[in-house]
mmCIF file of C-alpha atoms in Angstrom:
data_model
loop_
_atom_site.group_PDB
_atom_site.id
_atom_site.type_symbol
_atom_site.label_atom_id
_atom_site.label_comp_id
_atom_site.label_asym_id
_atom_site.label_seq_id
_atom_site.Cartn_x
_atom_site.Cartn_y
_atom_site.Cartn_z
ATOM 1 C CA UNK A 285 10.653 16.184 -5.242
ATOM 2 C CA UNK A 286 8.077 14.868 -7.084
ATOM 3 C CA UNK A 287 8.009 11.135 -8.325
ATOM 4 C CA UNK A 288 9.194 11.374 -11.456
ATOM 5 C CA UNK A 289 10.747 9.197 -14.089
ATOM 6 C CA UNK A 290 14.215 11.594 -13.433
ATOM 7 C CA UNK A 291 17.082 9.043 -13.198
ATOM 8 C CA UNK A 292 18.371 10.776 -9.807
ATOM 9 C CA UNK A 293 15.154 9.651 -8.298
ATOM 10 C CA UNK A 294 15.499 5.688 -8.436
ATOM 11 C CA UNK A 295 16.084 3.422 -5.488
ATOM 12 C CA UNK A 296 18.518 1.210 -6.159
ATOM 13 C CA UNK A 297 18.312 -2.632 -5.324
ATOM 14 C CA UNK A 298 21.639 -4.814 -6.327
ATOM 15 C CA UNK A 299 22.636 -8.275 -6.909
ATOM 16 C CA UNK A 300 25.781 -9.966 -7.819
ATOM 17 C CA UNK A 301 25.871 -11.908 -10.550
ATOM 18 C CA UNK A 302 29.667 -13.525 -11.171
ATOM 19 C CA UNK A 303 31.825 -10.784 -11.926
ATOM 20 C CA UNK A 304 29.127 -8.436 -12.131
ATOM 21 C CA UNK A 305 26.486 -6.262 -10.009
ATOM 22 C CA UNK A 306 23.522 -5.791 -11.828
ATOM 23 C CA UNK A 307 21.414 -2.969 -10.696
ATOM 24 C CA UNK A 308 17.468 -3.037 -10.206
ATOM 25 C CA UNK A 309 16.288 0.361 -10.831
ATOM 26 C CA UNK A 310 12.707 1.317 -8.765
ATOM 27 C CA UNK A 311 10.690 4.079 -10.965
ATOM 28 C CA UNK A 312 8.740 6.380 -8.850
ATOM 29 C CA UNK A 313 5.254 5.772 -8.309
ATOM 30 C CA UNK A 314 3.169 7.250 -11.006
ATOM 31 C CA UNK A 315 1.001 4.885 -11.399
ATOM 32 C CA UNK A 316 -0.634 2.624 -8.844
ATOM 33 C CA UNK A 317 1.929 0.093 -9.741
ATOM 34 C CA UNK A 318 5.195 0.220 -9.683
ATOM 35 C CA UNK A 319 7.586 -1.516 -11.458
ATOM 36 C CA UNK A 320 11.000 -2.438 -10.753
ATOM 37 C CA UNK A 321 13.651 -2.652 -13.497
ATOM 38 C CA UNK A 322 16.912 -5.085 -13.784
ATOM 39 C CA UNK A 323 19.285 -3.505 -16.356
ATOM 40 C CA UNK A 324 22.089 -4.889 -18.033
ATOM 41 C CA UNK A 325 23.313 -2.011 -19.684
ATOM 42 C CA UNK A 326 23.668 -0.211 -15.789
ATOM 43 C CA UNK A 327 25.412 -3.804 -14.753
ATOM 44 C CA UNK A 328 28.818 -2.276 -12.922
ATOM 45 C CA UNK A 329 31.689 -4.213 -12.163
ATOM 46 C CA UNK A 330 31.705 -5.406 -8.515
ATOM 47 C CA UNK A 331 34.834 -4.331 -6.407
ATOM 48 C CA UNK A 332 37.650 -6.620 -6.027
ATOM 49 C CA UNK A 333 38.019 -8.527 -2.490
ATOM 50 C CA UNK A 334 40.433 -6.685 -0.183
ATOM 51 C CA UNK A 335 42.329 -10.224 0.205
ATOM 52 C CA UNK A 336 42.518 -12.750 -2.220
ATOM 53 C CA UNK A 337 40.333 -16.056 -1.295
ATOM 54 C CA UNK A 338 40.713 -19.448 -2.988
ATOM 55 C CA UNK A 339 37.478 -20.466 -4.297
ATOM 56 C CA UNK A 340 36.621 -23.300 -6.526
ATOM 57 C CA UNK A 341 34.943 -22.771 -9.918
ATOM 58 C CA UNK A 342 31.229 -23.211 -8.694
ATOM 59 C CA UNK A 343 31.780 -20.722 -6.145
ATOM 60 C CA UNK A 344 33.020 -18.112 -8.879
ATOM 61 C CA UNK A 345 29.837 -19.169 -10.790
ATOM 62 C CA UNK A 346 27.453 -18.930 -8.063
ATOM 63 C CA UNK A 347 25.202 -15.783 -7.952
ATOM 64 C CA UNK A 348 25.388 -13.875 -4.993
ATOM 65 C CA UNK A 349 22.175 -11.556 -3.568
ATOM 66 C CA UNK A 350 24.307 -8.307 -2.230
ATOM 67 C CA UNK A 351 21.845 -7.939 0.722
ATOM 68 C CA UNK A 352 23.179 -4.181 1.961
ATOM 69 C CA UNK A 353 21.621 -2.528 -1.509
ATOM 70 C CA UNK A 354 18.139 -4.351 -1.107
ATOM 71 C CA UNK A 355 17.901 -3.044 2.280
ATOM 72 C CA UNK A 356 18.529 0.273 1.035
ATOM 73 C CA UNK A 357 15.576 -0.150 -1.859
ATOM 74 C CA UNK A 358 12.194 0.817 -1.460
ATOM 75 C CA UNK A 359 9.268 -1.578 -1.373
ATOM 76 C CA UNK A 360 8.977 -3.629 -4.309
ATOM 77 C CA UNK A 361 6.806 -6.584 -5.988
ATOM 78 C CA UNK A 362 8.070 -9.688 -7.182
ATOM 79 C CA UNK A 363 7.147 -9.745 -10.367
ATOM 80 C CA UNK A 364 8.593 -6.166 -10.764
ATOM 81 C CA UNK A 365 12.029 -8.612 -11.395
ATOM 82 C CA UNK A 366 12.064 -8.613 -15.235
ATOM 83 C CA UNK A 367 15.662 -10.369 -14.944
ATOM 84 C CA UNK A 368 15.380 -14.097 -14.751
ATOM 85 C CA UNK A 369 18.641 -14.917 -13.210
ATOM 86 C CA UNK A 370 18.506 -11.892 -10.757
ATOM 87 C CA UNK A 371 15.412 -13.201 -9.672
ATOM 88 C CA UNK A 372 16.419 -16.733 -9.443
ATOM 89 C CA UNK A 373 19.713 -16.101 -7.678
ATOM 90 C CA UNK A 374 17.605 -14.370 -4.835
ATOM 91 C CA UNK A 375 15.036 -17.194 -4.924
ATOM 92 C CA UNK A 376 17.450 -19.653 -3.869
ATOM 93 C CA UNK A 377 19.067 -17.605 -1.721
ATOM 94 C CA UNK A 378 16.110 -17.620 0.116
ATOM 95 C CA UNK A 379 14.999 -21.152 0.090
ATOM 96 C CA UNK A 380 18.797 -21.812 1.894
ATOM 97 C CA UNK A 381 17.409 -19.788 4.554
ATOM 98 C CA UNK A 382 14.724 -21.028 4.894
ATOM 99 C CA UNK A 383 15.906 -24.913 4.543
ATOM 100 C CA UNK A 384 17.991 -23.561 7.421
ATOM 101 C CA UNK A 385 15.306 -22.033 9.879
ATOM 102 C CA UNK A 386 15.063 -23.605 13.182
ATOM 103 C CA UNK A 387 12.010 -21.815 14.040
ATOM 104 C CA UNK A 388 10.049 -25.059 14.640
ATOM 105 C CA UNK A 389 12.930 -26.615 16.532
ATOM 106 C CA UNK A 390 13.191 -23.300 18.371
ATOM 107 C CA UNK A 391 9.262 -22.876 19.572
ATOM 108 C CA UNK A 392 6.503 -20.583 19.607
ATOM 109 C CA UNK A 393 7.999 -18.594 22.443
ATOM 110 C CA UNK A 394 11.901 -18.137 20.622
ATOM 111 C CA UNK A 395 10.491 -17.458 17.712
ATOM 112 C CA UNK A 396 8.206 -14.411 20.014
ATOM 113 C CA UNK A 397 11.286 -12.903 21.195
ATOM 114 C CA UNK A 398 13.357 -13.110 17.549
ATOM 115 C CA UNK A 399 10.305 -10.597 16.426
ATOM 116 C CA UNK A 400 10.705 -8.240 18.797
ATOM 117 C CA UNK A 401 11.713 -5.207 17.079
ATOM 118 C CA UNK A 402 11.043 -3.060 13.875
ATOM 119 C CA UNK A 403 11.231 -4.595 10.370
ATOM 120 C CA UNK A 404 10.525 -2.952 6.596
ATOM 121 C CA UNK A 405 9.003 -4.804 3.970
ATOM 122 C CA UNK A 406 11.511 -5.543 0.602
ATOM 123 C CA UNK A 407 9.467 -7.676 -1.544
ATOM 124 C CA UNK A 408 6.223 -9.358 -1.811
ATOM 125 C CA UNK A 409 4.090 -10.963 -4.551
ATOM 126 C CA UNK A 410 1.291 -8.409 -6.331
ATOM 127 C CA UNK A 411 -1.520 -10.476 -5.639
ATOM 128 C CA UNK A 412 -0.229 -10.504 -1.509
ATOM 129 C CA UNK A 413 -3.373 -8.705 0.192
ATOM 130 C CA UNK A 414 -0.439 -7.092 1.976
ATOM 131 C CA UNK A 415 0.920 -5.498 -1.112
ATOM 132 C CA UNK A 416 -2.453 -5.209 -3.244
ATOM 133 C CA UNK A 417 -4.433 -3.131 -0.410
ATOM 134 C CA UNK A 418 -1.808 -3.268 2.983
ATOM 135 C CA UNK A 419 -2.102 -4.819 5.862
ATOM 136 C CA UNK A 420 -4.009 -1.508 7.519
ATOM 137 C CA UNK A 421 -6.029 -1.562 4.285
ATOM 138 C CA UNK A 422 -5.134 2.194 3.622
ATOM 139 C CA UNK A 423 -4.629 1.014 -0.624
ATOM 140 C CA UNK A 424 -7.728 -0.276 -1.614
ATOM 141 C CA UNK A 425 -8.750 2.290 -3.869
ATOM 142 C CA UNK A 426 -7.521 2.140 -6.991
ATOM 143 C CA UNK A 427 -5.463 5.316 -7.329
ATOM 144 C CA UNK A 428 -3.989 3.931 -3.937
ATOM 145 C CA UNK A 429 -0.758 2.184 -3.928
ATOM 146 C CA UNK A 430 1.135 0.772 -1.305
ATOM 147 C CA UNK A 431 4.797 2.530 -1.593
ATOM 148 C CA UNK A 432 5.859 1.570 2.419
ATOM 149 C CA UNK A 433 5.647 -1.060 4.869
ATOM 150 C CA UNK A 434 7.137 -1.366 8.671
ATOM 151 C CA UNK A 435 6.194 -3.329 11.367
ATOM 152 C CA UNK A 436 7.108 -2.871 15.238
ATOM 153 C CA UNK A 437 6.974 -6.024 17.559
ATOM 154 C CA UNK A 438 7.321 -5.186 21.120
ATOM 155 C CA UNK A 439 7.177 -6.803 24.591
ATOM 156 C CA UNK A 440 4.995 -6.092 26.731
ATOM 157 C CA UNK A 441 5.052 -2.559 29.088
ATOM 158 C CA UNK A 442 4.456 -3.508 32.772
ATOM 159 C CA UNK A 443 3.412 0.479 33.238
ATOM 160 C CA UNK A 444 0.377 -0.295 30.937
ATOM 161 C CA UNK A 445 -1.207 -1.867 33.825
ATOM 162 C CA UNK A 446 -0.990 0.393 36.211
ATOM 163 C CA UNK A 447 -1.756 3.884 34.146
ATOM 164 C CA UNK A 448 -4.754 2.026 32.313
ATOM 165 C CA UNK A 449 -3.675 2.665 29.061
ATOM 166 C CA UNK A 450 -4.623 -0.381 26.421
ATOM 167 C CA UNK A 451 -1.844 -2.927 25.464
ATOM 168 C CA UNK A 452 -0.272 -3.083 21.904
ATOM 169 C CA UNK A 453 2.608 -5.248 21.577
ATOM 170 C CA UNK A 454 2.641 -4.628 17.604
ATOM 171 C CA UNK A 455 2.075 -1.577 15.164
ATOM 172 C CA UNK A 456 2.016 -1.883 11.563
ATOM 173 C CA UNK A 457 2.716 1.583 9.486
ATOM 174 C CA UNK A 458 2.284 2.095 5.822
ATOM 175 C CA UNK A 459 2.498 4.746 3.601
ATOM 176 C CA UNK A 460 0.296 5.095 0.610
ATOM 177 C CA UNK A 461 0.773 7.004 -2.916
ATOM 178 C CA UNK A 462 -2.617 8.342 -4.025
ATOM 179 C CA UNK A 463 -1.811 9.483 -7.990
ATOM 180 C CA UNK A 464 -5.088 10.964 -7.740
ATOM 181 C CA UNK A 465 -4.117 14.039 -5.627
ATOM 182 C CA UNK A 466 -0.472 13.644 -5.996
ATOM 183 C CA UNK A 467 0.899 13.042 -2.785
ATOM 184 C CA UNK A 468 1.335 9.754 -0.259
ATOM 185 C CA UNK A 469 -0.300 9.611 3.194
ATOM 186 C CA UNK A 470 0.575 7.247 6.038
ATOM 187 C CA UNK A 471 -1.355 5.019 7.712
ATOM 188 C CA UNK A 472 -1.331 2.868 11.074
ATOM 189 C CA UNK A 473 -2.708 0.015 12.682
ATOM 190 C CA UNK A 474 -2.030 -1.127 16.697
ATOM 191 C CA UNK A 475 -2.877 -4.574 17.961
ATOM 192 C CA UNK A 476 -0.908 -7.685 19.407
ATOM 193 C CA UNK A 477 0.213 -10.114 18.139
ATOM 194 C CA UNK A 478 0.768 -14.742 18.823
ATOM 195 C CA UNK A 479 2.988 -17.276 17.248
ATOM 196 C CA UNK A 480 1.375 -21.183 17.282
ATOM 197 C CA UNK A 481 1.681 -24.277 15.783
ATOM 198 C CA UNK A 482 -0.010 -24.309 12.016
ATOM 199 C CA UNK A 483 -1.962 -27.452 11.715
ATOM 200 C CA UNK A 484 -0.593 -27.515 8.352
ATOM 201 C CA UNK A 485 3.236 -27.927 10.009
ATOM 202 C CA UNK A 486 5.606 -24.920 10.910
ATOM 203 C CA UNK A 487 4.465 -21.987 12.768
ATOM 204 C CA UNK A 488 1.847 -19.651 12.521
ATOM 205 C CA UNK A 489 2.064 -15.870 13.701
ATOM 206 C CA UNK A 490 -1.222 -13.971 13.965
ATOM 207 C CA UNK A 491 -1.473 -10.054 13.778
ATOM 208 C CA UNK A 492 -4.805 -9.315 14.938
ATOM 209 C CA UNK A 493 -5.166 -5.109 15.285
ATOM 210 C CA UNK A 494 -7.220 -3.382 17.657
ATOM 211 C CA UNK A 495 -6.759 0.587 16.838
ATOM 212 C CA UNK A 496 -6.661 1.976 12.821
ATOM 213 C CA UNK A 497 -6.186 5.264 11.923
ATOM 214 C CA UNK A 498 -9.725 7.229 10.810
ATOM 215 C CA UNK A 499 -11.565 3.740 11.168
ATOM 216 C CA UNK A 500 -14.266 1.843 13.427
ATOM 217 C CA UNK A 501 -14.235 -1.456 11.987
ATOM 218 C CA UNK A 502 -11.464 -4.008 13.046
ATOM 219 C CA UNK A 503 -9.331 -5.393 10.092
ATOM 220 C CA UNK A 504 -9.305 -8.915 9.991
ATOM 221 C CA UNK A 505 -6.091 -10.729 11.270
ATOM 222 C CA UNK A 506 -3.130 -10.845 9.333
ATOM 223 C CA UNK A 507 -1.358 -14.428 8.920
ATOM 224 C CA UNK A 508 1.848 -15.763 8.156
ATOM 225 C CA UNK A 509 4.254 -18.788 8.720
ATOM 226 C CA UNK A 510 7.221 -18.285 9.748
ATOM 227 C CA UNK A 511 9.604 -19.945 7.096
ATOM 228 C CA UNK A 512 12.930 -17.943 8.526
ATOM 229 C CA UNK A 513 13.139 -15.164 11.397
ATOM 230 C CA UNK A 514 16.681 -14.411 11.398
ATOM 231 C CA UNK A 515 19.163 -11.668 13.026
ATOM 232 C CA UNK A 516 18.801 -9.253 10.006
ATOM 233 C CA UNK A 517 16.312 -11.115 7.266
ATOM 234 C CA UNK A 518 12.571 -12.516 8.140
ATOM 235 C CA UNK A 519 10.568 -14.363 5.739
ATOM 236 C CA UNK A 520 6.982 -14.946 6.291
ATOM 237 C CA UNK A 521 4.689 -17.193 3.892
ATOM 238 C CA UNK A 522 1.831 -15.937 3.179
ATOM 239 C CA UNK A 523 -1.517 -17.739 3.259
ATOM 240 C CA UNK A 524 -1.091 -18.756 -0.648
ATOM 241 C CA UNK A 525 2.217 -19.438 -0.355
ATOM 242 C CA UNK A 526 3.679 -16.349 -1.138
ATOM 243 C CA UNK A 527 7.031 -14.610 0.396
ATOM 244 C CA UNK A 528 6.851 -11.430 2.044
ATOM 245 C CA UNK A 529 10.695 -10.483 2.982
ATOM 246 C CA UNK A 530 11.046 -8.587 5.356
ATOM 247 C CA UNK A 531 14.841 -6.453 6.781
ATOM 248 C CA UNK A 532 15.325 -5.532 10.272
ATOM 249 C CA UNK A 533 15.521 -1.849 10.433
ATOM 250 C CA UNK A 534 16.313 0.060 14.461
ATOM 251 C CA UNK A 535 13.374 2.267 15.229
ATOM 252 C CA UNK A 536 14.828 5.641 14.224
ATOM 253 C CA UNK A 537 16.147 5.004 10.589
ATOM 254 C CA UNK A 538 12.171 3.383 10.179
ATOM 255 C CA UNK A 539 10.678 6.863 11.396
ATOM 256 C CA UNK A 540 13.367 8.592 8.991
ATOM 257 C CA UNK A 541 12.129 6.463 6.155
ATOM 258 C CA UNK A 542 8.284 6.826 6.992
ATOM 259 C CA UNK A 543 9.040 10.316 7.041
ATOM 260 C CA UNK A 544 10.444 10.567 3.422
ATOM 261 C CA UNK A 545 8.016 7.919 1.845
ATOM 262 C CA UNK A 546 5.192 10.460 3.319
ATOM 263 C CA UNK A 547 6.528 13.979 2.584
ATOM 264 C CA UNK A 548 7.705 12.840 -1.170
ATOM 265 C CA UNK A 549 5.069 14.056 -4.025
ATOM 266 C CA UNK A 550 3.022 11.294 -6.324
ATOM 267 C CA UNK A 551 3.273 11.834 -10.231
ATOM 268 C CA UNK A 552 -0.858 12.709 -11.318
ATOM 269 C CA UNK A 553 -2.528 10.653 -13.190
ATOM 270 C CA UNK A 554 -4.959 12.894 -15.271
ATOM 271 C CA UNK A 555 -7.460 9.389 -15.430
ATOM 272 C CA UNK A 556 -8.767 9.501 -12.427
ATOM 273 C CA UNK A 557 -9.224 13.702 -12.523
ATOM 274 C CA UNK A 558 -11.524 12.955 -16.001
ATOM 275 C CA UNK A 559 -13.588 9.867 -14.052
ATOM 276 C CA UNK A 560 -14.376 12.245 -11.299
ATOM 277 C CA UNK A 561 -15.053 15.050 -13.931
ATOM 278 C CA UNK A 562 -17.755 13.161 -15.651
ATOM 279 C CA UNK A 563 -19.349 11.936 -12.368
ATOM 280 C CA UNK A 564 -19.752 15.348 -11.046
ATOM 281 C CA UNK A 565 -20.980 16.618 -14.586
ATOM 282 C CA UNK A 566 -23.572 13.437 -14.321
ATOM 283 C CA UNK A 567 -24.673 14.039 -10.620
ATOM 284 C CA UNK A 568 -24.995 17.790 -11.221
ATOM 285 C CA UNK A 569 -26.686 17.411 -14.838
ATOM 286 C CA UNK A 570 -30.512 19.013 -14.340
ATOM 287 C CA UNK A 571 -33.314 18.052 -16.528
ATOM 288 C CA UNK A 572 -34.269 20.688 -18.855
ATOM 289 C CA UNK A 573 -38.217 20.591 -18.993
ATOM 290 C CA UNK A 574 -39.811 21.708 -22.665
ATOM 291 C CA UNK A 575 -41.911 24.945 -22.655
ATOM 292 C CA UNK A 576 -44.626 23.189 -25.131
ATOM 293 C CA UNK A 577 -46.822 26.373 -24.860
ATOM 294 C CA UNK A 578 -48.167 28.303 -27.806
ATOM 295 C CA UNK A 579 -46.421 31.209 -28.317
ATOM 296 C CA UNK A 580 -49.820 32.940 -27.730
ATOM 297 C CA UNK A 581 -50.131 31.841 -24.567
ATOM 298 C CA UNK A 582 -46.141 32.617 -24.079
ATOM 299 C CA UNK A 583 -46.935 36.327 -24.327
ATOM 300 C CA UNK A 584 -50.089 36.240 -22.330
ATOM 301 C CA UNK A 585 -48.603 34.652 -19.119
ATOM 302 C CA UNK A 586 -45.836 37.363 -19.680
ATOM 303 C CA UNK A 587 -48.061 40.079 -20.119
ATOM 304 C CA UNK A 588 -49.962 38.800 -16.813
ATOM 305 C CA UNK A 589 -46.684 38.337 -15.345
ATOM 306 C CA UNK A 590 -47.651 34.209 -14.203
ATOM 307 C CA UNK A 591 -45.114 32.029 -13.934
ATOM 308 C CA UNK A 592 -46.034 28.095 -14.226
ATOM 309 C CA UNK A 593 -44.455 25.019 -12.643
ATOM 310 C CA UNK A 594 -42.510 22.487 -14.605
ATOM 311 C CA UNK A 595 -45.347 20.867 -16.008
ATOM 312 C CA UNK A 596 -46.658 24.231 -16.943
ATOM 313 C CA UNK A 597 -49.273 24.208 -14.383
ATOM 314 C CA UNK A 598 -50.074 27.901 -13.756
ATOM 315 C CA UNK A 599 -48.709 29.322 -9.961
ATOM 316 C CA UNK A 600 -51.204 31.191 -8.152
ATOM 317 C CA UNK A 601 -49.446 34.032 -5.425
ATOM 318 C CA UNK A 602 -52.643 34.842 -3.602
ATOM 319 C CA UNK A 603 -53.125 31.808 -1.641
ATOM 320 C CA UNK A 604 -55.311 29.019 -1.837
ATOM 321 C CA UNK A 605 -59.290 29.645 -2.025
ATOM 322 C CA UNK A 606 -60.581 29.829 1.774
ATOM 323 C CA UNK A 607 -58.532 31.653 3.310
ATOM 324 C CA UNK A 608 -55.438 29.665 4.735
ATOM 325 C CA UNK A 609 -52.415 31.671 3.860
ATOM 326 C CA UNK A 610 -49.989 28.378 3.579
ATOM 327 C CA UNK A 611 -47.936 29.639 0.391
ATOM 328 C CA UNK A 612 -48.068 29.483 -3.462
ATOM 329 C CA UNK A 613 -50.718 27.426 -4.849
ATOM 330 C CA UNK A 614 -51.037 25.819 -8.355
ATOM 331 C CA UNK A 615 -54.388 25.937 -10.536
#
């Protein structure tokens, strides 16, 4: 089904907000730009607890991010949150986390092994080079749009060594909606992968890529802190300071999603048909030349049956004067 504006079509994120669940609708990418709605009018109420709890007053008050339905969502930005208190509620939800982290307690080498394994990309800020253009670089077109993101950590494979094939410990995969041609594409990049000290305090993880799809040139590494790498929920800060979040998905319900980003159809936009339109017409435009000559002369040359060049020099068929036999000459 194509992406459409068709209700039956949205992902779905949720968050609860006191009594309430408000739901953030995704629209379908029709545009290279997606954005993500928070409606009150869809708010539903949330399902009472199957045993009563005491809770105190602040509790009841406190917003509460319903994690399960933003793992279900599709790829999002965060300024795609058009409710403030949505927005804020998952904000701080985050900053617990990563208040929490014991990455730097924990080491480079913990921190390694808490990666190991496949995670999809939730949210991430528009002006993220990982959201703008991808991490494989597959969006940077502008009737590209990034509409997928999944990374794969992995140990190392002893058997590498011994059957000579090259070493990737990481593998990024994205899938890209091109509302030029109306249809999404995916895209993949293979490297390794390091986590360090950042001089800057915390630690750094480095994505540096070896093999791209269709490409010669290497990409240039990909950076992050680690503010929070937890069982289920990672959250990397990008260079300007920027969250990328980040669920961990198992490695068959991440093929089953790359599968459906990829096969699902774009929406057209007719803009970029009319740009390319006018470029062809303006590559393939031919100057006309003027025919200048009296008419007189018009019905001679037709009469004598010459034909003349564009400058209306006269084309003589016999060869050139002296014998070489080379091809038309002019006079």
């Amino acid at each position: 089904a194509a992406r459409t504006s068709s209700p039956k079509h949205v992902c779905m994120l949720a968050l609860v907000l006191s009594s309430a669940s408000l739901l953030i609708g995704r629209p379908p990418l029709a545009s290279p730009r997606a954005t993500v709605r928070l409606c009150a009018a869809e708010a539903v109420v949330a399902e009472p607890a199957e045993e009563a709890v005491a809770v105190t007053a602040e509790e009841v008050e406190a917003p509460r991010v319903r994690w399960e339905h933003l793992f279900a969502a599709d790829l999002a930005s965060w300024e795609s949150i058009d409710q403030p208190e949505a927005k804020v509620a998952l904000e701080e939800e985050l900053e617990r986390m990563e208040a929490g982290s014991a990455a730097e307690l924990l080491g480079p080498a913990a921190v390694r092994e808490q990666l190991i394994g496949c995670w999809k990309l939730l949210l991430a800020p528009e002006a993220d080079a990982a959201m703008r253009e991808g991490v494989t670089a597959g969006a940077s077109a502008p009737h590209l749009s990034l509409c997928g993101h999944f990374q794969t950590f992995s140990k190392p494979d002893p058997m590498d060594v011994l059957t000579g094939k090259p070493a990737t410990f990481m593998e990024t995969c994205e899938v890209v909606a091109d509302s030029r041609v109306g249809r999404a594409f995916s895209t993949t990049v293979k490297g390794g992968f390091h986590v360090d000290a950042d001089p800057l305090g915390g630690l750094r993880t480095v994505e540096i890529y070896t093999q791209r799809d269709g490409a010669e040139e290497a990409l240039p590494p990909n950076r992050w802190n680690c503010a929070h790498v937890g069982s289920e929920i990672r959250v990397a800060r990008a260079p300007g300071g920027g969250q990328r979040v980040y669920c961990r998905v198992d490695a068959e319900a991440m093929r089953a999603e790359l599968a459906r980003l990829a096969a699902e159809a774009v929406e057209v936009d007719p803009k970029w048909a009319e740009q390319e339109a006018e470029q062809a017409a303006a590559e393939g435009a031919v100057e006309e030349v003027e025919d200048n000559r009296p008419l007189w002369q018009k019905r001679i040359d037709e009469a004598d049956g010459i034909q003349r060049s564009a400058n209306g020099t006269p084309i003589i068929n016999h060869g050139p004067i002296g014998g070489s036999n080379d091809g038309p000459r002019t006079q």
